[in-house]
Short mmCIF file of C-alpha atoms in Angstrom, two decimals:
data_model
loop_
_atom_site.label_atom_id
_atom_site.label_comp_id
_atom_site.label_asym_id
_atom_site.label_seq_id
_atom_site.Cartn_x
_atom_site.Cartn_y
_atom_site.Cartn_z
CA MET A 28 66.33 -143.98 -13.43
CA SER A 29 65.66 -147.63 -12.61
CA THR A 30 64.07 -150.13 -14.96
CA ALA A 31 60.89 -150.29 -12.73
CA THR A 32 60.54 -146.46 -12.70
CA THR A 33 60.98 -146.36 -16.58
CA ALA A 34 58.25 -148.93 -17.02
CA THR A 35 55.97 -146.99 -14.70
CA ALA A 36 56.55 -143.84 -16.55
CA GLY A 37 55.80 -145.57 -19.91
CA ARG A 38 52.43 -146.72 -18.61
CA ARG A 39 51.41 -143.14 -17.65
CA GLY A 40 48.44 -141.99 -19.77
CA LEU A 41 47.39 -138.56 -20.72
CA GLY A 42 45.12 -138.21 -17.76
CA ASP A 43 48.06 -139.09 -15.34
CA GLU A 44 50.25 -136.46 -17.11
CA ILE A 45 47.61 -133.73 -16.62
CA ARG A 46 46.99 -134.78 -13.02
CA ALA A 47 50.67 -134.69 -12.23
CA TRP A 48 51.08 -131.29 -13.95
CA TRP A 49 48.18 -129.93 -11.95
CA ALA A 50 49.37 -131.33 -8.65
CA GLY A 51 52.75 -129.78 -9.28
CA LEU A 52 51.31 -126.25 -9.37
CA SER A 53 50.97 -124.11 -6.35
CA ARG A 54 47.63 -123.08 -5.06
CA PRO A 55 47.80 -119.52 -6.66
CA ALA A 56 48.93 -121.01 -9.93
CA GLN A 57 46.02 -123.37 -9.84
CA TRP A 58 43.61 -120.60 -9.40
CA ALA A 59 45.36 -118.70 -12.15
CA VAL A 60 44.59 -121.56 -14.42
CA GLY A 61 41.16 -122.45 -13.22
CA VAL A 62 39.62 -118.91 -13.16
CA PRO A 63 40.17 -118.40 -16.98
CA ALA A 64 39.04 -121.84 -17.58
CA LEU A 65 35.73 -121.12 -15.88
CA VAL A 66 35.36 -117.87 -17.77
CA LEU A 67 35.74 -119.76 -20.98
CA LEU A 68 33.04 -122.30 -19.77
CA ALA A 69 30.81 -119.51 -18.85
CA LEU A 70 31.02 -117.98 -22.29
CA LEU A 71 30.39 -121.21 -24.06
CA PRO A 72 26.54 -120.91 -24.46
CA LEU A 73 27.02 -117.39 -26.05
CA PHE A 74 29.51 -118.72 -28.56
CA PRO A 75 28.71 -122.46 -29.07
CA PRO A 76 31.30 -124.22 -31.30
CA PRO A 77 29.65 -125.69 -34.42
CA LEU A 78 30.58 -129.23 -33.50
CA LEU A 79 29.28 -128.85 -29.95
CA ASP A 80 26.06 -126.94 -30.69
CA THR A 81 22.71 -128.60 -30.36
CA PRO A 82 20.58 -127.64 -33.42
CA GLY A 83 17.58 -129.45 -32.22
CA THR A 84 17.27 -127.53 -28.95
CA SER A 85 18.63 -124.46 -27.17
CA PHE A 86 22.38 -124.93 -26.29
CA GLY A 87 21.91 -122.60 -23.28
CA GLY A 88 19.11 -124.74 -21.96
CA VAL A 89 21.11 -127.91 -22.37
CA MET A 90 23.98 -126.28 -20.51
CA ALA A 91 21.56 -125.23 -17.79
CA GLN A 92 20.33 -128.76 -17.40
CA PHE A 93 24.06 -129.88 -17.34
CA ALA A 94 24.75 -127.59 -14.40
CA MET A 95 21.81 -129.13 -12.46
CA TYR A 96 22.91 -132.69 -13.29
CA ALA A 97 26.48 -131.83 -12.24
CA LEU A 98 25.17 -130.73 -8.82
CA ILE A 99 23.28 -133.97 -8.59
CA ALA A 100 26.34 -136.00 -9.51
CA ILE A 101 28.51 -134.21 -7.00
CA GLY A 102 25.89 -134.88 -4.28
CA LEU A 103 25.51 -138.43 -5.27
CA ASN A 104 29.20 -138.97 -5.45
CA VAL A 105 29.46 -137.94 -1.76
CA VAL A 106 27.13 -140.84 -0.94
CA VAL A 107 28.15 -143.40 -3.47
CA GLY A 108 31.74 -142.48 -4.41
CA GLN A 109 33.17 -141.28 -1.15
CA ALA A 110 31.23 -143.02 1.52
CA GLY A 111 30.55 -146.20 -0.45
CA LEU A 112 26.74 -146.17 0.21
CA LEU A 113 24.68 -147.47 -2.77
CA ASP A 114 21.80 -145.04 -3.15
CA LEU A 115 19.37 -145.75 -5.99
CA GLY A 116 16.58 -143.35 -4.90
CA TYR A 117 18.51 -140.02 -5.06
CA VAL A 118 15.79 -138.63 -7.26
CA GLY A 119 13.66 -138.49 -4.11
CA PHE A 120 15.92 -135.68 -2.57
CA TYR A 121 15.84 -133.89 -5.98
CA ALA A 122 12.05 -134.00 -5.83
CA VAL A 123 11.94 -132.82 -2.24
CA GLY A 124 14.00 -129.80 -3.09
CA ALA A 125 11.79 -128.94 -6.15
CA TYR A 126 8.54 -129.31 -4.26
CA THR A 127 9.69 -127.26 -1.43
CA VAL A 128 10.10 -124.31 -3.73
CA GLY A 129 6.94 -125.19 -5.54
CA LEU A 130 4.69 -125.60 -2.58
CA LEU A 131 5.89 -122.17 -1.10
CA THR A 132 5.63 -120.16 -4.34
CA SER A 133 3.29 -121.80 -6.75
CA PRO A 134 -0.36 -120.25 -7.00
CA ASN A 135 -1.68 -123.87 -7.24
CA SER A 136 -0.31 -124.73 -3.73
CA PRO A 137 -2.40 -124.10 -0.54
CA TRP A 138 0.99 -123.30 1.11
CA ASN A 139 1.72 -120.44 -1.30
CA GLN A 140 3.37 -117.61 0.55
CA THR A 141 3.83 -115.16 -2.35
CA ASP A 142 0.29 -113.99 -2.41
CA GLY A 143 -0.02 -112.01 0.77
CA GLY A 144 2.30 -114.31 2.66
CA TRP A 145 5.78 -113.77 4.11
CA LEU A 146 7.57 -114.08 0.68
CA ASN A 147 7.91 -111.37 -1.74
CA SER A 148 7.67 -112.51 -5.34
CA ASP A 149 10.92 -110.64 -6.32
CA TRP A 150 13.10 -112.61 -3.98
CA ALA A 151 10.90 -115.61 -3.09
CA TRP A 152 12.98 -118.13 -5.03
CA LEU A 153 16.23 -116.96 -3.42
CA ALA A 154 14.68 -117.21 0.05
CA CYS A 155 13.39 -120.75 -0.73
CA VAL A 156 16.80 -122.12 -1.77
CA PRO A 157 18.29 -122.47 1.67
CA LEU A 158 14.97 -123.83 2.87
CA ALA A 159 15.07 -126.48 0.16
CA ILE A 160 18.56 -127.47 1.18
CA LEU A 161 17.48 -127.60 4.86
CA VAL A 162 14.33 -129.59 4.19
CA THR A 163 16.08 -132.19 2.06
CA ALA A 164 18.95 -132.52 4.62
CA VAL A 165 16.31 -133.25 7.28
CA ALA A 166 14.70 -135.68 4.85
CA GLY A 167 18.17 -137.40 4.52
CA LEU A 168 18.42 -137.53 8.31
CA ILE A 169 14.98 -139.05 8.54
CA LEU A 170 15.63 -141.63 5.85
CA GLY A 171 19.24 -142.40 7.06
CA SER A 172 18.68 -142.83 10.83
CA PRO A 173 16.80 -146.08 10.54
CA THR A 174 18.25 -147.42 7.27
CA LEU A 175 21.95 -146.74 7.25
CA ARG A 176 22.64 -149.73 9.49
CA LEU A 177 21.90 -151.74 6.29
CA ARG A 178 24.56 -152.43 3.72
CA GLY A 179 24.89 -153.11 0.08
CA ASP A 180 21.89 -154.50 -1.84
CA TYR A 181 19.55 -153.98 1.17
CA LEU A 182 20.34 -150.31 1.52
CA ALA A 183 19.98 -149.93 -2.31
CA ILE A 184 16.42 -151.52 -2.06
CA VAL A 185 15.36 -149.17 0.78
CA THR A 186 16.63 -146.05 -1.08
CA LEU A 187 14.95 -147.23 -4.27
CA GLY A 188 11.71 -147.39 -2.32
CA PHE A 189 12.27 -143.91 -0.84
CA GLY A 190 12.49 -142.44 -4.35
CA GLU A 191 9.23 -144.03 -5.47
CA ILE A 192 7.51 -143.11 -2.18
CA VAL A 193 8.23 -139.45 -2.73
CA ARG A 194 6.96 -139.59 -6.32
CA LEU A 195 3.76 -141.50 -5.32
CA LEU A 196 3.11 -139.03 -2.50
CA ALA A 197 3.48 -136.07 -4.93
CA ASP A 198 1.09 -137.91 -7.31
CA ASN A 199 -1.64 -138.80 -4.82
CA LEU A 200 -1.65 -135.87 -2.41
CA GLY A 201 -3.72 -133.75 -4.85
CA GLU A 202 -4.97 -131.30 -2.42
CA LEU A 203 -1.47 -130.35 -1.59
CA THR A 204 0.67 -130.94 -4.64
CA ASN A 205 -2.15 -130.71 -7.29
CA GLY A 206 -1.33 -134.38 -8.18
CA SER A 207 -0.45 -135.22 -11.64
CA LEU A 208 -1.44 -131.79 -12.98
CA GLY A 209 1.63 -130.35 -11.13
CA LEU A 210 2.50 -126.97 -9.71
CA SER A 211 2.91 -124.00 -12.15
CA GLY A 212 3.84 -120.49 -11.77
CA ILE A 213 6.73 -121.28 -9.54
CA ALA A 214 8.79 -118.30 -8.49
CA TYR A 215 12.22 -117.37 -10.12
CA PRO A 216 14.66 -114.50 -9.68
CA ARG A 217 13.06 -111.27 -10.80
CA VAL A 218 16.31 -109.79 -12.17
CA GLY A 219 16.91 -107.56 -15.16
CA GLU A 220 13.36 -106.52 -15.87
CA SER A 221 13.16 -103.97 -18.76
CA GLU A 222 11.14 -103.32 -21.88
CA THR A 223 12.71 -106.19 -23.82
CA HIS A 224 12.50 -108.51 -20.78
CA PRO A 225 9.36 -107.54 -18.89
CA ASN A 226 9.57 -110.60 -16.68
CA GLY A 227 13.33 -110.51 -16.16
CA VAL A 228 16.24 -112.41 -17.77
CA PHE A 229 15.55 -115.65 -15.84
CA SER A 230 11.97 -115.86 -17.28
CA ALA A 231 11.32 -118.78 -19.66
CA GLY A 232 10.15 -116.09 -22.14
CA ASN A 233 13.67 -114.79 -22.58
CA VAL A 234 14.83 -116.46 -25.74
CA GLY A 235 17.87 -114.12 -26.24
CA ASN A 236 19.17 -112.56 -29.47
CA PRO A 237 22.20 -114.58 -30.92
CA ASP A 238 22.86 -111.78 -33.39
CA SER A 239 23.21 -109.05 -30.80
CA SER A 240 26.66 -107.54 -30.11
CA ASP A 241 25.78 -107.20 -26.45
CA LEU A 242 26.76 -110.36 -24.60
CA LEU A 243 23.89 -110.02 -22.01
CA GLU A 244 21.45 -109.62 -24.87
CA ARG A 245 22.80 -112.79 -26.45
CA ALA A 246 22.07 -114.77 -23.30
CA ASN A 247 18.61 -116.47 -23.08
CA SER A 248 17.07 -117.76 -19.87
CA GLY A 249 18.90 -121.08 -20.06
CA THR A 250 22.31 -119.30 -20.23
CA TRP A 251 21.47 -117.33 -17.16
CA TRP A 252 20.51 -120.38 -15.25
CA TYR A 253 23.68 -122.08 -16.43
CA TRP A 254 25.72 -119.21 -14.81
CA VAL A 255 23.83 -119.57 -11.53
CA GLY A 256 24.40 -123.40 -11.70
CA MET A 257 28.12 -122.83 -12.31
CA ILE A 258 28.42 -120.72 -9.27
CA ALA A 259 26.57 -123.37 -7.16
CA VAL A 260 28.87 -126.08 -8.65
CA VAL A 261 32.00 -124.19 -7.70
CA ALA A 262 30.63 -123.48 -4.25
CA VAL A 263 29.81 -127.11 -3.76
CA LEU A 264 33.11 -128.31 -5.10
CA LEU A 265 34.98 -126.15 -2.56
CA LEU A 266 32.85 -127.41 0.17
CA VAL A 267 33.15 -131.06 -0.71
CA GLY A 268 36.86 -130.75 -1.42
CA ASN A 269 37.53 -129.28 2.03
CA LEU A 270 35.48 -132.03 3.54
CA GLU A 271 37.36 -134.69 1.54
CA ARG A 272 40.69 -133.56 2.95
CA SER A 273 39.24 -133.29 6.58
CA ARG A 274 38.77 -135.83 9.15
CA VAL A 275 35.18 -136.37 7.74
CA GLY A 276 36.65 -137.32 4.30
CA ARG A 277 39.18 -139.70 5.68
CA ALA A 278 36.36 -141.44 7.71
CA TRP A 279 34.37 -141.69 4.49
CA VAL A 280 37.39 -143.33 2.60
CA ALA A 281 37.84 -145.80 5.47
CA ILE A 282 34.14 -146.69 5.54
CA ARG A 283 34.14 -147.21 1.69
CA GLU A 284 37.18 -149.40 1.78
CA ASP A 285 36.29 -151.55 4.77
CA GLU A 286 33.50 -150.58 7.25
CA ASP A 287 34.27 -153.32 9.63
CA ALA A 288 37.95 -152.34 9.91
CA ALA A 289 37.02 -148.69 10.27
CA GLU A 290 34.74 -149.54 13.12
CA ILE A 291 37.31 -151.59 14.88
CA MET A 292 39.83 -148.74 14.53
CA GLY A 293 37.46 -146.37 16.30
CA VAL A 294 35.66 -144.54 13.46
CA PRO A 295 32.01 -143.91 14.40
CA THR A 296 30.85 -145.32 10.96
CA PHE A 297 27.03 -144.68 11.56
CA LYS A 298 27.57 -140.97 12.32
CA PHE A 299 29.80 -140.39 9.28
CA LYS A 300 27.45 -142.33 7.03
CA LEU A 301 24.64 -140.15 8.22
CA TRP A 302 26.77 -136.98 7.60
CA ALA A 303 27.27 -138.28 3.95
CA PHE A 304 23.69 -138.91 3.54
CA MET A 305 22.54 -135.54 4.85
CA ILE A 306 25.17 -133.64 2.80
CA GLY A 307 24.36 -135.48 -0.46
CA ALA A 308 20.64 -134.89 0.19
CA GLY A 309 21.19 -131.10 0.70
CA ILE A 310 23.09 -130.81 -2.59
CA GLY A 311 20.31 -132.80 -4.31
CA GLY A 312 17.87 -130.38 -2.80
CA LEU A 313 19.77 -127.33 -4.06
CA SER A 314 19.71 -128.88 -7.62
CA GLY A 315 15.96 -129.47 -7.29
CA ALA A 316 15.49 -125.83 -6.31
CA LEU A 317 17.41 -124.76 -9.40
CA PHE A 318 15.23 -127.13 -11.51
CA ALA A 319 11.95 -125.73 -10.19
CA GLY A 320 12.89 -122.13 -10.76
CA GLN A 321 14.17 -122.67 -14.22
CA VAL A 322 11.11 -124.70 -15.59
CA GLN A 323 8.64 -122.91 -13.36
CA PHE A 324 6.48 -126.03 -13.41
CA ILE A 325 6.96 -129.46 -11.76
CA ASN A 326 4.84 -132.69 -11.74
CA PRO A 327 5.50 -136.26 -10.30
CA THR A 328 6.53 -137.69 -13.79
CA GLY A 329 9.66 -135.67 -13.79
CA PHE A 330 10.94 -137.49 -10.72
CA ASN A 331 10.65 -141.20 -11.80
CA ILE A 332 13.09 -143.84 -11.12
CA ILE A 333 14.58 -143.73 -14.65
CA ASN A 334 15.96 -140.30 -13.80
CA SER A 335 17.52 -141.74 -10.62
CA MET A 336 19.24 -144.47 -12.71
CA LEU A 337 20.64 -141.68 -15.05
CA PHE A 338 21.99 -139.92 -11.98
CA VAL A 339 23.88 -143.14 -10.97
CA CYS A 340 24.83 -143.68 -14.58
CA ALA A 341 26.62 -140.26 -14.55
CA VAL A 342 28.61 -141.15 -11.48
CA VAL A 343 29.57 -144.62 -12.71
CA ILE A 344 30.64 -143.46 -16.13
CA GLY A 345 32.50 -140.42 -14.92
CA GLY A 346 34.39 -142.31 -12.22
CA SER A 347 32.92 -142.98 -8.80
CA GLY A 348 34.72 -140.97 -6.12
CA ASN A 349 36.30 -138.42 -8.55
CA LYS A 350 34.59 -135.03 -8.17
CA LEU A 351 35.56 -133.77 -11.69
CA GLY A 352 34.95 -137.12 -13.23
CA VAL A 353 31.30 -137.32 -12.26
CA ILE A 354 30.93 -133.69 -13.71
CA VAL A 355 32.10 -135.13 -17.01
CA GLY A 356 29.71 -138.12 -16.61
CA ALA A 357 26.86 -135.66 -16.03
CA PHE A 358 27.74 -133.66 -19.17
CA LEU A 359 27.67 -136.83 -21.17
CA VAL A 360 24.30 -137.95 -19.82
CA VAL A 361 22.71 -134.51 -20.63
CA TYR A 362 24.54 -133.47 -23.79
CA LEU A 363 24.60 -136.72 -25.86
CA PRO A 364 20.85 -137.29 -26.07
CA ASN A 365 20.21 -133.59 -26.87
CA ARG A 366 22.96 -133.69 -29.58
CA LEU A 367 21.60 -136.86 -31.09
CA MET A 368 18.15 -135.33 -31.51
CA SER A 369 19.37 -133.61 -34.58
CA VAL A 370 21.57 -136.35 -36.03
CA GLU A 371 20.25 -138.46 -39.01
CA ILE A 372 22.60 -141.00 -40.43
CA ALA A 373 20.53 -143.34 -42.71
CA ASP A 374 17.68 -141.99 -44.78
CA ASP A 375 16.37 -145.54 -45.68
CA GLY A 376 16.86 -149.04 -44.51
CA THR A 377 18.77 -150.30 -47.57
CA THR A 378 21.42 -147.61 -47.51
CA GLY A 379 21.76 -148.02 -43.74
CA TYR A 380 22.33 -151.77 -44.00
CA VAL A 381 24.97 -151.29 -46.75
CA GLN A 382 26.68 -148.66 -44.48
CA LEU A 383 26.34 -150.99 -41.46
CA ALA A 384 27.97 -153.89 -43.31
CA ILE A 385 30.96 -151.75 -44.28
CA VAL A 386 31.44 -150.45 -40.78
CA ALA A 387 31.16 -154.07 -39.42
CA VAL A 388 33.87 -155.19 -41.68
CA VAL A 389 36.10 -152.25 -40.56
CA PHE A 390 35.40 -153.00 -37.00
CA VAL A 391 36.24 -156.69 -37.35
CA ALA A 392 39.52 -155.75 -39.09
CA LEU A 393 40.34 -153.42 -36.35
CA LEU A 394 39.87 -156.15 -33.69
CA ALA A 395 41.89 -158.58 -35.73
CA GLY A 396 44.75 -156.05 -36.12
CA TRP A 397 44.64 -155.47 -32.36
CA ARG A 398 45.01 -159.20 -31.58
CA LEU A 399 47.84 -159.66 -34.13
CA TRP A 400 50.05 -156.59 -33.77
CA ALA A 401 48.35 -153.40 -32.53
CA ARG A 402 48.32 -154.41 -28.87
CA ASN A 403 52.10 -154.09 -28.78
CA LEU A 404 52.03 -150.48 -29.76
CA THR A 405 52.97 -147.81 -27.25
CA GLY A 406 52.39 -144.07 -26.80
CA LEU A 407 50.32 -141.98 -29.36
CA PRO A 408 49.89 -144.74 -32.04
CA ARG A 409 48.21 -147.04 -29.37
CA TRP A 410 45.88 -144.24 -28.34
CA ALA A 411 45.04 -143.43 -31.91
CA TYR A 412 44.26 -147.03 -32.74
CA LEU A 413 42.02 -147.35 -29.74
CA ALA A 414 40.27 -144.11 -30.55
CA VAL A 415 39.51 -145.23 -34.14
CA SER A 416 38.20 -148.58 -32.84
CA VAL A 417 35.94 -146.85 -30.27
CA LEU A 418 34.74 -144.37 -32.92
CA ALA A 419 33.94 -147.28 -35.36
CA ALA A 420 31.96 -149.16 -32.62
CA VAL A 421 29.90 -145.99 -31.66
CA TYR A 422 29.18 -145.22 -35.25
CA ALA A 423 28.03 -148.78 -35.76
CA VAL A 424 25.68 -148.53 -32.87
CA LEU A 425 24.28 -145.16 -34.02
CA LEU A 426 23.87 -146.48 -37.55
CA LEU A 427 21.99 -149.54 -36.34
CA SER A 428 19.64 -147.40 -34.31
CA SER A 429 19.08 -145.10 -37.29
CA VAL A 430 18.11 -148.16 -39.46
CA LEU A 431 15.81 -149.33 -36.86
CA MET A 432 14.09 -146.00 -36.81
CA THR A 433 13.19 -146.31 -40.45
CA TYR A 434 10.51 -148.79 -39.33
CA ALA A 435 6.99 -147.41 -38.39
CA GLY A 436 6.43 -147.27 -34.68
CA GLY A 437 10.01 -146.82 -33.76
CA ALA A 438 11.87 -144.01 -32.12
CA LYS A 439 11.64 -140.56 -33.66
CA SER A 440 15.26 -139.49 -33.08
CA LEU A 441 18.50 -141.04 -31.85
CA GLY A 442 18.11 -139.00 -28.69
CA ASP A 443 14.99 -141.13 -27.86
CA LEU A 444 17.26 -144.20 -27.51
CA LYS A 445 19.38 -142.71 -24.78
CA TYR A 446 18.56 -145.56 -22.35
CA LEU A 447 19.87 -148.14 -24.87
CA TYR A 448 23.04 -146.20 -25.34
CA PHE A 449 23.68 -145.69 -21.66
CA GLY A 450 22.87 -149.34 -20.93
CA ILE A 451 25.39 -150.54 -23.56
CA ALA A 452 27.87 -148.03 -22.22
CA LEU A 453 27.46 -149.39 -18.62
CA VAL A 454 27.93 -152.96 -19.76
CA VAL A 455 31.07 -152.04 -21.69
CA MET A 456 32.52 -149.97 -18.82
CA MET A 457 31.92 -152.71 -16.36
CA ILE A 458 33.88 -155.13 -18.58
CA LEU A 459 36.65 -152.85 -19.77
CA ARG A 460 37.02 -150.05 -17.18
CA PRO A 461 34.77 -150.56 -14.14
CA GLN A 462 36.56 -147.75 -12.27
CA GLY A 463 35.06 -145.15 -14.83
CA LEU A 464 36.45 -142.86 -17.37
CA PHE A 465 38.38 -140.82 -14.71
CA PRO A 466 39.03 -143.17 -11.79
CA VAL A 467 39.77 -141.76 -8.43
CA ARG A 468 43.34 -141.81 -7.26
CA GLN A 469 44.19 -142.82 -3.71
CA LYS A 470 46.27 -139.88 -2.24
CA LEU A 471 47.36 -138.48 1.08
CA LEU A 472 44.36 -136.54 2.33
CA ALA A 473 46.02 -134.60 5.18
CA TYR A 474 48.95 -132.40 4.26
CA GLY A 475 49.24 -134.27 0.98
CA ARG A 476 50.73 -131.40 -1.01
CA GLN A 477 53.43 -130.57 1.63
CA ILE A 478 54.50 -134.24 2.00
CA VAL A 479 54.71 -134.93 -1.78
CA ARG A 480 56.83 -131.81 -2.36
CA ALA A 481 59.07 -132.81 0.56
CA VAL A 482 59.51 -136.34 -1.02
CA ARG A 483 60.29 -134.87 -4.42
CA ARG A 484 62.59 -132.17 -3.18
CA PRO A 485 66.14 -132.96 -4.42
CA VAL A 486 68.73 -133.60 -1.85
CA GLY A 487 72.14 -131.99 -2.45
CA GLY A 488 75.40 -132.05 -0.72
CA PRO A 489 78.49 -134.31 -0.76
CA THR A 490 76.60 -137.01 1.24
CA ALA A 491 74.02 -137.51 -1.65
CA GLU A 492 76.80 -137.38 -4.31
CA ALA A 493 78.85 -140.05 -2.51
CA ALA A 494 75.76 -142.24 -2.10
CA SER A 495 75.01 -142.03 -5.76
#
C-alpha cells in the first residue's frame, strides 16, 4: 500500500467505515440488515430506553411527530439538497396538504364530504391522502412555473412569500377555513374499534396501556401514527432513491453543481427543477395529511414561518443532499426540545453560576489542551477528546439557559429555548462543518455498484504478479 493510500485510510472516520461496509454488501444482504433494524425502530415507542424516553410528554407522540418531520425533511432535501433550490416557504406545501384533508372531512368546513357526501367517515382520511399529494403537487407546479427562472436569494424570497401567503389565506378566508378558529373533527383511520377503543386505535383518545403484556395494547395513538409514518418514509425513500440513480437524479446533481454548465450540456434545467419542486411539494402534502389526521385539528398558527425555518434547519444540520442524514436532522429537531422539557439542571441562580464557572474553566482547559497537544492525536483518543469538548460546550449552554430561567418572566423549560439552541447549532455548523453532520458523498449514480466492484476485483495471473 502506498504512502498516499495509507494517509487516506488514516483519515477515514467512523461514518466512512460504516458507509464502506454498507456499500460492500450485496442488495439482499442490505435488506437482511435493514429490515431487522426497521423492526427495532418500530418497537422503540413500546419499549423506550430510559435515557431516550421523554418524561414530559408521550414518547409515542414524539416519534409520530418525528416521522412527519422526516417526510418533510426528505421532500425538502429533494428541492434544496439534490436540485440546489433554496426553498424557505416549504411550510406552505405542508399547510396545503393538511388543509386539503381538513376541508374535505371537517364538520366546520363547507366542503365537508363525510356528512352525506362522497366520502365515508371510515375511509375518508385514506381517500384524502392521494388527493392531498395531488393538490400539493399542483400547487408546486403553479408556484414553480413562473418562479423557478429565479435563482438563489430571489427564489428564496419568493418561496418565503408563498409560505406566508398560504398561512394568511387560511387565516382570512373564514367562511372556508374557519379562520383562526381552525378546523376540528378531521377524519382519521377508523381501525381497531372495540370496547376498549370505541373510536379506533388512531383516535387521540387512545392513550395505551404501558403495563400490558399485549404489544398492541401498549401502543397509544402516537405509536400507531408513527408506524404509518415509518411506512410512508420507507416508501418515499425508495422512490427518491430510484429517482436519484436515474436520469432525473443526475440532472438534479448537474443543476445543483452548476446550472449554466448543465444548460450548455443540453440538460433542460427548467423542466427538471420543476420536477423537483413538484415531487418535494407532493411529499410535503403527504406529511401534512398525516399531521391533520393525527391531531384532528388544524389552524393557521401551526404553519408559521418559524416551522419552515425548522424544516430547513433539519436539512442543514443532517447534511443537505444526504437522505438518511436529513432524517437524523429531523429527529434532532423534534426530539431534543421534547426531551429538554423535563430537564432541570440548576435549582437556583447561585448554584447555577458556580457550576457554570466550573464548566467554563474545564472548557477553556480543553481548548488549551487542543491547541498544545491534543490536535496531534489520531484514532479513538482524538474522537474521545472532541466528544468530551462538545459535551462540555453543550452542558455549558444548557446550564446558562437553566440559570436564565430562574428569573421571573423567562422560559418555563429548556425546551422553550429550542430556537436559541438551533440558532447556535447552525452558526457552529457553518463555521466548523458546513456540509452537515452526514455530508453527501459524490458517487457514480448509474451502474455505480457494478463499476465499484469491477474496480475492486483483484486481478490474478502471471501478468499481474510480474507487474508487481
